[in-house]
Coordinates of C-alpha atoms in Angstrom, one line a residue:
Chain A
X1 CA -40.1 0.6 22.7
X2 CA -39.6 4.3 22.0
X3 CA -38.0 5.0 18.7
X4 CA -35.0 7.2 19.0
X5 CA -35.3 8.3 15.4
X6 CA -37.5 7.8 12.4
X7 CA -36.3 5.7 9.5
X8 CA -35.2 8.7 7.4
X9 CA -33.3 10.4 10.1
X10 CA -31.7 7.0 11.0
X11 CA -29.9 6.9 7.7
X12 CA -28.6 10.4 8.4
X13 CA -27.4 9.4 11.9
X14 CA -25.6 6.3 10.5
X15 CA -23.9 8.3 7.7
X16 CA -23.0 11.4 9.8
X17 CA -19.8 10.2 11.6
X18 CA -18.1 8.7 8.5
X19 CA -19.2 11.3 6.0
X20 CA -18.3 14.2 8.2
X21 CA -14.9 12.7 8.9
X22 CA -14.3 12.2 5.2
X23 CA -15.6 15.7 4.4
X24 CA -13.5 17.5 7.0
X25 CA -10.3 15.4 6.8
X26 CA -10.4 14.5 3.1
X27 CA -12.5 16.8 0.8
X28 CA -11.7 20.0 2.6
X29 CA -7.9 19.3 2.5
X30 CA -8.2 18.4 -1.2
X31 CA -9.8 21.7 -1.9
X32 CA -7.4 23.6 0.4
X33 CA -4.5 22.0 -1.3
X34 CA -5.8 23.2 -4.6
X35 CA -5.9 26.7 -3.3
X36 CA -2.5 26.5 -1.6
X37 CA -1.1 25.6 -5.0
X38 CA -1.9 29.2 -6.1
X39 CA -0.2 30.8 -3.1
X40 CA 3.4 31.3 -1.9
X41 CA 2.7 29.8 1.5
X42 CA 6.0 28.9 3.2
X43 CA 7.5 28.7 6.7
X44 CA 7.6 32.5 7.2
X45 CA 3.9 32.9 6.2
X46 CA 2.9 30.2 8.7
X47 CA 3.4 32.4 11.7
X48 CA 1.6 35.3 10.1
X49 CA -1.0 34.2 7.6
X50 CA -1.5 37.8 6.4
X51 CA 1.9 37.4 4.6
X52 CA 0.5 34.7 2.3
X53 CA 0.1 36.0 -1.3
X54 CA -2.0 34.8 -4.1
X55 CA 0.4 34.1 -6.9
X56 CA -1.9 32.7 -9.6
X57 CA -0.2 30.0 -11.7
X58 CA 3.3 31.0 -10.7
X59 CA 4.0 27.8 -8.9
X60 CA 3.0 25.8 -12.0
X61 CA 4.9 28.0 -14.3
X62 CA 8.0 27.6 -12.0
X63 CA 7.5 23.8 -12.2
X64 CA 7.7 23.8 -16.0
X65 CA 11.2 25.5 -15.7
X66 CA 12.4 23.4 -12.8
X67 CA 14.9 20.8 -14.1
X68 CA 14.6 18.8 -10.8
X69 CA 10.9 18.5 -11.3
X70 CA 11.4 17.2 -14.8
X71 CA 13.9 14.8 -13.5
X72 CA 11.4 13.6 -10.9
X73 CA 8.8 13.3 -13.5
X74 CA 11.1 11.3 -15.8
X75 CA 12.2 9.0 -13.0
X76 CA 8.6 8.3 -11.9
X77 CA 7.5 7.5 -15.5
X78 CA 10.6 5.3 -15.9
X79 CA 9.6 3.5 -12.8
X80 CA 5.9 3.1 -13.7
X81 CA 6.5 2.2 -17.4
X82 CA 9.0 -0.5 -16.6
X83 CA 7.9 -1.8 -13.2
X84 CA 4.1 -1.9 -13.8
X85 CA 4.1 -4.2 -16.9
X86 CA 6.9 -6.3 -15.5
X87 CA 5.1 -6.8 -12.2
X88 CA 1.8 -7.6 -14.0
X89 CA 3.6 -10.1 -16.3
X90 CA 5.2 -11.8 -13.3
X91 CA 1.8 -11.8 -11.5
X92 CA 0.1 -13.4 -14.5
X93 CA 2.9 -16.0 -14.9
X94 CA 2.6 -16.9 -11.2
X95 CA -1.2 -17.1 -11.4
X96 CA -1.1 -19.3 -14.5
X97 CA 1.4 -21.6 -12.8
X98 CA -0.7 -21.9 -9.7
X99 CA -3.9 -22.3 -11.7
X100 CA -2.5 -25.2 -13.6
X101 CA -4.1 -28.6 -12.9
X102 CA -0.6 -30.0 -12.7
X103 CA 0.5 -27.8 -9.8
X104 CA 0.8 -29.3 -6.3
X105 CA 1.1 -27.6 -2.9
X106 CA -0.9 -24.6 -4.3
X107 CA -1.8 -23.0 -1.0
X108 CA 1.8 -23.0 0.2
X109 CA 3.1 -21.5 -3.0
X110 CA 0.3 -18.9 -3.0
X111 CA 1.1 -18.0 0.6
X112 CA 4.8 -17.7 -0.2
X113 CA 4.4 -15.5 -3.2
X114 CA 2.0 -13.3 -1.3
X115 CA 4.2 -12.9 1.8
X116 CA 6.2 -9.8 0.5
X117 CA 2.9 -7.9 -0.1
X118 CA 1.9 -7.8 3.6
X119 CA 5.3 -6.9 5.0
X120 CA 6.4 -3.4 5.9
X121 CA 7.8 -1.6 3.0
X122 CA 10.3 0.4 5.1
X123 CA 11.8 -2.8 6.7
X124 CA 11.9 -4.5 3.3
X125 CA 13.7 -1.5 1.7
X126 CA 16.3 -1.6 4.5
X127 CA 16.8 -5.4 3.9
X128 CA 17.2 -4.8 0.2
X129 CA 19.6 -2.0 0.8
X130 CA 22.0 -4.5 2.3
X131 CA 21.2 -7.2 -0.3
X132 CA 22.3 -4.6 -2.9
X133 CA 25.5 -3.8 -0.9
X134 CA 28.4 -3.5 -3.4
X135 CA 30.9 -5.5 -1.4
X136 CA 28.9 -7.8 0.9
X137 CA 25.6 -8.0 -0.8
X138 CA 24.0 -11.3 -1.7
X139 CA 23.1 -10.3 -5.3
X140 CA 26.7 -9.3 -6.2
X141 CA 27.9 -12.6 -4.7
X142 CA 25.7 -14.6 -7.0
X143 CA 26.7 -12.4 -9.9
X144 CA 30.3 -13.2 -9.0
X145 CA 29.5 -17.0 -9.0
X146 CA 28.4 -16.8 -12.6
X147 CA 31.4 -14.7 -13.5
X148 CA 29.9 -11.3 -13.7
X149 CA 31.4 -8.1 -12.3
X150 CA 29.9 -6.7 -9.1
X151 CA 27.5 -3.7 -9.6
X152 CA 27.2 -0.8 -7.3
X153 CA 23.4 -1.2 -7.4
X154 CA 22.3 1.8 -5.4
X155 CA 25.4 4.0 -6.0
X156 CA 25.5 3.8 -9.8
X157 CA 23.2 6.4 -11.5
X158 CA 22.3 3.9 -14.2
X159 CA 21.6 0.9 -11.9
X160 CA 19.8 2.6 -9.0
X161 CA 16.4 2.8 -10.7
X162 CA 16.5 -0.8 -12.1
X163 CA 17.4 -1.9 -8.5
X164 CA 14.4 -0.2 -7.1
X165 CA 12.2 -1.7 -9.9
X166 CA 13.4 -5.2 -9.2
X167 CA 12.6 -4.8 -5.5
X168 CA 9.2 -3.3 -6.2
X169 CA 8.3 -6.2 -8.5
X170 CA 9.3 -8.7 -5.9
X171 CA 7.3 -6.9 -3.2
X172 CA 4.1 -6.4 -5.2
X173 CA 3.5 -9.3 -7.7
X174 CA 1.7 -11.4 -5.1
X175 CA -1.2 -9.0 -4.9
X176 CA -2.1 -9.0 -8.6
X177 CA -1.4 -12.7 -8.7
X178 CA -4.4 -13.3 -6.3
X179 CA -6.6 -11.2 -8.5
X180 CA -5.5 -13.0 -11.7
X181 CA -6.1 -16.4 -10.0
X182 CA -9.7 -15.3 -9.3
X183 CA -10.0 -14.1 -12.9
X184 CA -8.6 -17.4 -14.3
X185 CA -11.0 -19.4 -12.2
X186 CA -14.0 -17.6 -13.6
X187 CA -13.2 -18.6 -17.2
X188 CA -15.6 -21.4 -18.1
X189 CA -14.0 -24.7 -18.8
X190 CA -16.0 -25.4 -21.9
X191 CA -14.2 -22.6 -23.7
X192 CA -10.9 -24.5 -23.4
X193 CA -12.6 -27.8 -24.4
X194 CA -13.9 -26.1 -27.5
X195 CA -10.5 -24.7 -28.3
X196 CA -9.0 -28.2 -27.9
X197 CA -11.5 -29.7 -30.2
X198 CA -10.6 -27.1 -32.8
X199 CA -7.0 -28.2 -32.4
X200 CA -5.6 -25.2 -30.5
X201 CA -2.3 -25.8 -28.7
X202 CA -1.4 -24.4 -25.3
X203 CA -0.1 -21.0 -26.6
X204 CA -3.1 -20.6 -28.9
X205 CA -5.5 -21.4 -26.0
X206 CA -3.7 -18.7 -24.0
X207 CA -3.9 -16.2 -26.8
X208 CA -7.5 -16.8 -27.9
X209 CA -9.2 -17.8 -24.7
X210 CA -7.3 -16.9 -21.6
X211 CA -6.1 -13.4 -22.6
X212 CA -9.5 -12.1 -24.0
X213 CA -11.5 -13.6 -21.1
X214 CA -9.0 -12.0 -18.7
X215 CA -9.2 -8.5 -20.2
X216 CA -11.4 -6.9 -17.5
X217 CA -9.2 -8.3 -14.8
X218 CA -6.1 -7.1 -16.6
X219 CA -7.6 -3.6 -16.9
X220 CA -8.4 -3.5 -13.2
X221 CA -4.9 -4.8 -12.3
X222 CA -3.2 -2.3 -14.6
X223 CA -5.1 0.7 -13.2
X224 CA -4.5 -0.1 -9.5
X225 CA -0.8 -1.0 -10.2
X226 CA -0.3 2.2 -12.1
X227 CA -2.0 4.3 -9.4
X228 CA 0.1 2.6 -6.7
X229 CA 3.4 2.9 -8.6
X230 CA 3.0 6.6 -9.4
X231 CA 3.1 7.2 -5.6
X232 CA 6.6 5.8 -5.3
X233 CA 8.2 7.2 -2.1
X234 CA 9.5 4.9 0.6
X235 CA 11.8 2.9 -1.6
X236 CA 13.9 5.9 -2.8
X237 CA 13.6 7.6 0.6
X238 CA 15.1 4.6 2.4
X239 CA 17.4 3.2 -0.2
X240 CA 18.9 6.2 -2.1
X241 CA 17.4 9.4 -0.7
X242 CA 16.6 10.2 -4.4
X243 CA 20.2 9.8 -5.5
X244 CA 22.6 9.1 -7.0
X245 CA 22.5 12.4 -9.1
X246 CA 18.8 12.6 -8.4
X247 CA 18.2 9.5 -10.6
X248 CA 15.7 8.0 -8.2
X249 CA 14.0 11.2 -7.1
X250 CA 10.3 10.5 -7.5
X251 CA 7.4 13.0 -7.7
X252 CA 6.2 12.2 -4.2
X253 CA 9.7 12.4 -2.8
X254 CA 10.1 15.8 -4.4
X255 CA 6.8 16.8 -3.1
X256 CA 7.8 15.7 0.4
X257 CA 11.1 17.5 0.3
X258 CA 9.7 20.7 -1.0
X259 CA 6.7 20.7 1.4
X260 CA 7.9 19.1 4.6
X261 CA 11.7 19.6 4.5
X262 CA 12.0 23.1 2.9
X263 CA 8.4 24.2 3.8
X264 CA 7.7 25.5 0.3
X265 CA 4.1 24.6 0.8
X266 CA 2.6 26.4 -2.2
X267 CA 5.1 24.8 -4.5
X268 CA 4.6 21.4 -2.9
X269 CA 0.8 21.6 -3.3
X270 CA 1.3 22.3 -7.0
X271 CA 3.5 19.2 -7.3
X272 CA 0.8 17.1 -5.6
X273 CA -1.8 18.3 -8.1
X274 CA 0.5 17.4 -11.0
X275 CA 0.6 13.9 -9.6
X276 CA -3.1 13.8 -9.3
X277 CA -3.5 15.0 -12.9
X278 CA -1.1 12.3 -14.1
X279 CA -2.9 9.6 -12.3
X280 CA -6.3 10.8 -13.4
X281 CA -5.2 11.0 -17.1
X282 CA -3.5 7.6 -16.9
X283 CA -6.7 6.0 -15.6
X284 CA -8.9 7.7 -18.3
X285 CA -6.5 6.7 -21.0
X286 CA -6.5 3.1 -19.9
X287 CA -10.2 2.9 -19.7
X288 CA -10.5 4.5 -23.2
X289 CA -8.0 2.1 -24.7
X290 CA -9.8 -0.9 -23.2
X291 CA -13.2 0.2 -24.6
X292 CA -11.7 0.6 -28.1
X293 CA -10.0 -2.7 -28.1
Chain B
X1 CA 3.2 -35.0 -19.2
X2 CA 5.6 -35.8 -16.4
X3 CA 8.4 -33.6 -17.8
X4 CA 5.9 -30.7 -18.0
X5 CA 4.9 -31.3 -14.4
X6 CA 8.5 -31.5 -13.2
X7 CA 9.4 -28.3 -15.1
X8 CA 6.5 -26.5 -13.6
X9 CA 7.5 -27.5 -10.1
X10 CA 11.1 -26.7 -10.5
X11 CA 10.0 -23.2 -11.7
X12 CA 7.7 -22.9 -8.7
X13 CA 10.3 -24.0 -6.2
X14 CA 13.0 -21.6 -7.6
X15 CA 10.5 -18.7 -7.5
X16 CA 9.5 -19.6 -3.9
X17 CA 13.2 -19.7 -2.9
X18 CA 13.8 -16.3 -4.5
X19 CA 10.7 -14.9 -2.8
X20 CA 11.8 -16.1 0.6
X21 CA 15.5 -15.5 0.3
X22 CA 15.4 -11.9 1.5
X23 CA 13.4 -12.9 4.6
X24 CA 15.8 -15.8 5.4
X25 CA 18.8 -13.5 5.1
X26 CA 17.2 -10.9 7.2
X27 CA 16.3 -13.3 10.0
X28 CA 19.7 -14.9 9.9
X29 CA 21.7 -11.7 10.0
X30 CA 19.6 -10.5 12.9
X31 CA 21.1 -13.2 15.0
X32 CA 24.8 -12.3 14.2
X33 CA 27.3 -10.2 16.2
X34 CA 28.3 -6.8 14.9
X35 CA 30.2 -7.1 11.6
X36 CA 29.5 -10.7 11.1
X37 CA 27.0 -10.1 8.3
X38 CA 29.4 -7.8 6.4
X39 CA 31.7 -10.5 5.0
X40 CA 32.5 -11.9 1.6
X41 CA 31.2 -14.5 0.8
X42 CA 27.9 -13.6 2.5
X43 CA 26.8 -15.8 5.4
X44 CA 23.4 -17.3 5.2
X45 CA 23.6 -19.0 8.7
X46 CA 25.0 -17.2 11.8
X47 CA 28.5 -18.4 12.7
X48 CA 27.8 -17.6 16.3
X49 CA 24.2 -17.3 17.3
X50 CA 23.3 -14.2 19.5
X51 CA 20.4 -12.1 20.6
X52 CA 22.5 -9.1 21.3
X53 CA 21.0 -7.0 18.5
X54 CA 17.5 -7.5 19.8
X55 CA 18.6 -6.7 23.3
X56 CA 20.2 -3.5 22.1
X57 CA 17.2 -2.4 20.1
X58 CA 14.8 -3.0 23.0
X59 CA 17.0 -1.8 25.9
X60 CA 19.3 0.8 24.5
X61 CA 17.4 2.1 21.5
X62 CA 13.9 1.8 23.1
X63 CA 12.2 0.2 20.2
X64 CA 9.7 -1.3 22.6
X65 CA 8.1 2.1 22.8
X66 CA 7.8 2.3 19.0
X67 CA 6.4 -1.2 18.9
X68 CA 3.7 -0.1 21.4
X69 CA 2.9 3.0 19.3
X70 CA 2.5 1.0 16.2
X71 CA 0.3 -1.6 17.9
X72 CA -1.8 1.0 19.7
X73 CA -2.4 3.1 16.6
X74 CA -3.1 0.2 14.3
X75 CA -5.6 -1.2 16.8
X76 CA -7.3 2.2 17.4
X77 CA -7.6 3.1 13.8
X78 CA -8.9 -0.3 12.9
X79 CA -11.6 -0.3 15.6
X80 CA -12.8 3.3 15.1
X81 CA -12.8 3.1 11.3
X82 CA -14.6 -0.3 11.5
X83 CA -17.4 1.3 13.5
X84 CA -17.8 4.4 11.3
X85 CA -17.4 2.6 8.0
X86 CA -19.9 -0.1 8.9
X87 CA -22.5 2.5 10.0
X88 CA -22.2 4.4 6.7
X89 CA -22.2 1.1 4.7
X90 CA -25.4 0.1 6.6
X91 CA -27.1 3.3 5.5
X92 CA -25.9 2.9 1.9
X93 CA -26.9 -0.7 1.7
X94 CA -30.2 -0.7 3.5
X95 CA -31.8 2.7 3.4
X96 CA -33.4 4.8 0.7
X97 CA -32.7 8.5 1.1
X98 CA -32.3 11.6 -1.1
X99 CA -29.1 11.8 -3.2
X100 CA -28.0 8.3 -2.0
X101 CA -26.6 7.3 -5.4
X102 CA -25.1 10.7 -6.0
X103 CA -23.3 10.7 -2.7
X104 CA -22.1 7.2 -3.1
X105 CA -20.8 7.7 -6.6
X106 CA -19.0 10.9 -5.6
X107 CA -17.3 9.0 -2.9
X108 CA -16.3 6.2 -5.3
X109 CA -15.0 8.6 -7.9
X110 CA -12.9 10.4 -5.4
X111 CA -11.0 7.2 -4.5
X112 CA -8.8 8.2 -7.5
X113 CA -7.5 11.2 -5.6
X114 CA -4.1 10.3 -4.2
X115 CA -3.9 10.8 -0.4
X116 CA -0.7 12.8 -0.8
X117 CA -2.8 15.8 -2.0
X118 CA -4.5 16.1 1.4
X119 CA -1.3 15.8 3.5
X120 CA -0.2 19.4 3.5
X121 CA -3.5 21.0 4.5
X122 CA -4.2 18.1 6.9
X123 CA -0.9 18.8 8.5
X124 CA -1.6 22.5 8.9
X125 CA -5.1 21.7 10.3
X126 CA -3.7 19.3 12.9
X127 CA -0.9 21.8 13.7
X128 CA -3.5 24.5 14.3
X129 CA -5.4 22.1 16.6
X130 CA -2.2 21.4 18.4
X131 CA -2.4 17.7 17.5
X132 CA 0.9 17.3 15.6
X133 CA 3.1 14.7 17.3
X134 CA 0.1 13.1 19.1
X135 CA -1.7 9.8 18.5
X136 CA -4.6 11.8 17.3
X137 CA -2.6 13.0 14.2
X138 CA -2.7 9.4 13.0
X139 CA -6.2 8.4 14.3
X140 CA -8.2 11.4 13.1
X141 CA -7.5 11.1 9.4
X142 CA -8.0 7.3 9.6
X143 CA -11.4 7.4 11.3
X144 CA -13.3 6.6 8.1
X145 CA -12.3 5.7 4.6
X146 CA -14.1 5.4 1.3
X147 CA -12.7 2.0 0.4
X148 CA -13.9 0.5 3.7
X149 CA -17.4 1.8 3.2
X150 CA -17.4 0.5 -0.4
X151 CA -16.2 -3.0 0.7
X152 CA -18.8 -3.4 3.5
X153 CA -21.6 -2.1 1.3
X154 CA -20.6 -4.5 -1.5
X155 CA -20.8 -7.4 1.0
X156 CA -24.0 -6.2 2.7
X157 CA -26.0 -6.1 -0.5
X158 CA -26.5 -9.8 -0.2
X159 CA -28.4 -9.4 3.2
X160 CA -32.1 -9.7 2.3
X161 CA -34.2 -6.6 3.1
X162 CA -36.9 -8.9 4.5
X163 CA -34.7 -9.7 7.5
X164 CA -34.6 -6.0 8.4
X165 CA -38.3 -5.5 7.7
X166 CA -39.1 -8.4 10.0
X167 CA -37.1 -6.9 12.8
X168 CA -38.9 -3.5 12.3
X169 CA -42.3 -5.2 12.5
X170 CA -41.1 -6.9 15.8
X171 CA -40.5 -3.4 17.1
X172 CA -36.7 -3.2 17.0
X173 CA -35.2 0.3 16.8
X174 CA -33.0 1.2 13.9
X175 CA -29.9 1.1 16.1
X176 CA -30.9 -2.4 17.4
X177 CA -31.2 -3.6 13.8
X178 CA -27.8 -2.3 13.1
X179 CA -26.3 -3.8 16.2
X180 CA -28.1 -7.1 16.4
X181 CA -28.9 -8.0 12.8
X182 CA -26.6 -6.2 10.5
X183 CA -23.3 -6.4 12.4
X184 CA -23.4 -10.1 13.1
X185 CA -24.2 -10.9 9.5
X186 CA -21.2 -8.9 8.2
X187 CA -18.6 -10.3 10.6
X188 CA -16.5 -11.9 7.8
X189 CA -16.0 -8.7 5.9
X190 CA -15.4 -6.8 9.2
X191 CA -12.5 -9.2 9.9
X192 CA -11.2 -8.6 6.4
X193 CA -11.4 -4.9 6.7
X194 CA -9.9 -4.9 10.2
X195 CA -7.0 -6.8 8.8
X196 CA -6.5 -4.4 5.8
X197 CA -6.7 -1.4 8.1
X198 CA -4.4 -2.9 10.8
X199 CA -1.8 -3.9 8.2
X200 CA -2.2 -0.6 6.4
X201 CA -1.7 1.5 9.5
X202 CA 1.1 -0.6 10.8
X203 CA 3.0 -0.4 7.5
X204 CA 2.2 3.2 6.7
X205 CA 5.2 5.5 6.4
X206 CA 4.8 8.9 4.7
X207 CA 2.0 10.2 6.9
X208 CA 3.5 9.2 10.3
X209 CA 6.9 10.5 9.0
X210 CA 5.2 13.9 8.5
X211 CA 3.2 14.2 11.7
X212 CA 5.3 12.4 14.3
X213 CA 8.5 14.1 15.2
X214 CA 10.3 12.5 18.1
X215 CA 11.6 9.1 19.1
X216 CA 8.9 8.4 21.7
X217 CA 6.1 9.1 19.3
X218 CA 7.5 7.3 16.2
X219 CA 5.8 4.2 14.8
X220 CA 8.2 1.3 14.0
X221 CA 8.7 2.2 10.3
X222 CA 9.6 5.8 11.1
X223 CA 11.8 4.7 14.0
X224 CA 13.5 2.2 11.7
X225 CA 14.0 4.7 8.9
X226 CA 15.5 7.1 11.5
X227 CA 17.8 4.4 12.9
X228 CA 19.0 3.6 9.4
X229 CA 20.4 7.1 9.1
X230 CA 22.7 6.4 12.2
X231 CA 23.4 2.8 11.6
X232 CA 24.0 2.5 7.9
X233 CA 27.0 0.2 8.6
X234 CA 25.2 -2.1 11.1
X235 CA 23.3 -4.6 9.0
X236 CA 22.9 -7.0 12.0
X237 CA 21.1 -4.3 14.1
X238 CA 19.0 -3.1 11.2
X239 CA 17.9 -6.6 10.4
X240 CA 16.8 -7.2 13.9
X241 CA 14.8 -4.0 13.7
X242 CA 13.3 -5.2 10.4
X243 CA 12.4 -8.6 12.0
X244 CA 10.6 -6.8 14.9
X245 CA 8.7 -4.6 12.5
X246 CA 7.7 -7.4 10.1
X247 CA 7.0 -10.3 12.4
X248 CA 3.7 -9.1 13.9
X249 CA 2.2 -8.4 10.5
X250 CA 3.3 -11.8 9.2
X251 CA 1.7 -13.6 12.1
X252 CA -1.5 -11.6 11.9
X253 CA -1.6 -12.4 8.2
X254 CA -0.9 -16.1 8.6
X255 CA -3.7 -16.5 11.0
X256 CA -6.2 -14.5 9.0
X257 CA -5.0 -15.0 5.4
X258 CA -8.2 -16.4 4.1
X259 CA -10.0 -13.2 5.1
X260 CA -7.3 -11.1 3.4
X261 CA -7.5 -13.0 0.2
X262 CA -11.2 -13.0 0.0
X263 CA -11.2 -9.2 0.6
X264 CA -8.9 -8.6 -2.3
X265 CA -11.2 -10.5 -4.5
X266 CA -14.3 -8.7 -3.3
X267 CA -12.5 -5.4 -3.7
X268 CA -11.8 -6.1 -7.3
X269 CA -15.4 -6.8 -8.2
X270 CA -16.8 -3.9 -10.1
X271 CA -20.4 -2.9 -10.1

């Protein structure tokens, strides 16, 4: 048997396809995007690259003075700060219910709760757009049944974001539920037995055994949920186009509009980097908080 | 004890109904004639059952083509990335080489970079290569991904080195070891990753929206979003489109769910 390559070069050959693809189509674009953020690259400059000018931090300075950007920033934080804890709480609740010794048909419930996670977000957003319909929507029908006035969910500036949050929680809680179930199952039974011997009731067991033992899982879940939610895009794109009154315009939607609708590419790249900075900072802060606590 | 059990199950059943309700309504409305879903009070069961919406989507609006695009792209990206990722994971798990840990940790750390950052330069690159609005625009950026390498490596750590050493003593080439020993041992995680990639590519929206720009190239989500613009007042038609988009992923998931769930758990294990 002739060896095609030695052991050392073999590692290189196995790595080469994936690493070169990641280098060329991920790392170089990240770096390029960083550079583009300091230029005025737009549709006119695309045809003749010599027209591109280096503008320093002008794009970032412009962002600071752009009310639409602040609106997008505010909306995205609104979404993340409300939807992430809410979705994590629902996930934990579902996980606790399904981990209970009393629960029957666990696999069926688990499957049901997980179903929205695998389905196509665009199709789901379209379905919910009709569910939120002011006249014929199912939700307003049920509100009517309990004597409440119909709400123009996606047309009312105050309700559009809550409507998107509700849908996002419904769509995503199954994912974290699975991770929480795994976390719950790894808590040793004797800790609960010891707590019972010391006279702890259900709530006290939850507070002094479940929550502390679940802390690493919760940290992981919080970080991935936060990262995912900061990238809010398809929901407002499909359901509201960022409206009404820009109340659901998210950072990524604004980035998309600037970059791929108006072709203000320098500006759009700067927006993308602000998103990265926020996600990076958010992750570091959560890790730091956890280490302190 | 019984009251607690009853209460728990009532809660579970209500949650399950709330979770399934949007799907039930979607399916039901997709079998209605035009205008029959826009009534008050809402109908949960079609008054007259019809397949007209599906016929229109497939014949008049040519959604079959978009279905094919989605399927072809999801399969291609899954197969290619599976090969590239497992090769790289093999190297990371079973070889010792210079800067191995440095490279791996750099890759892991860069998973925090949101993909949106790369989209603009990637688009310009593909445009320069003349690949915008071709299948390559989706396949090329999906050829390898860090999460996939990480997931396979995590799984492959449990393969004993002695197996590989023994094969080397028997005279197997490095490539034979990869093909005949490594790959068969990691089949479960390959199924998981194939499933993740397939669903991820099928469901993806922002990137295909950017690089595909006509009806015949659109994937289902992009075609659907586009259709929504023209048919805002046709819930029945849009629901049929949603069913066509969602049904394949639901089936794939139902058949392979245990791989999916074990993959989430493996992915959440930190070093």
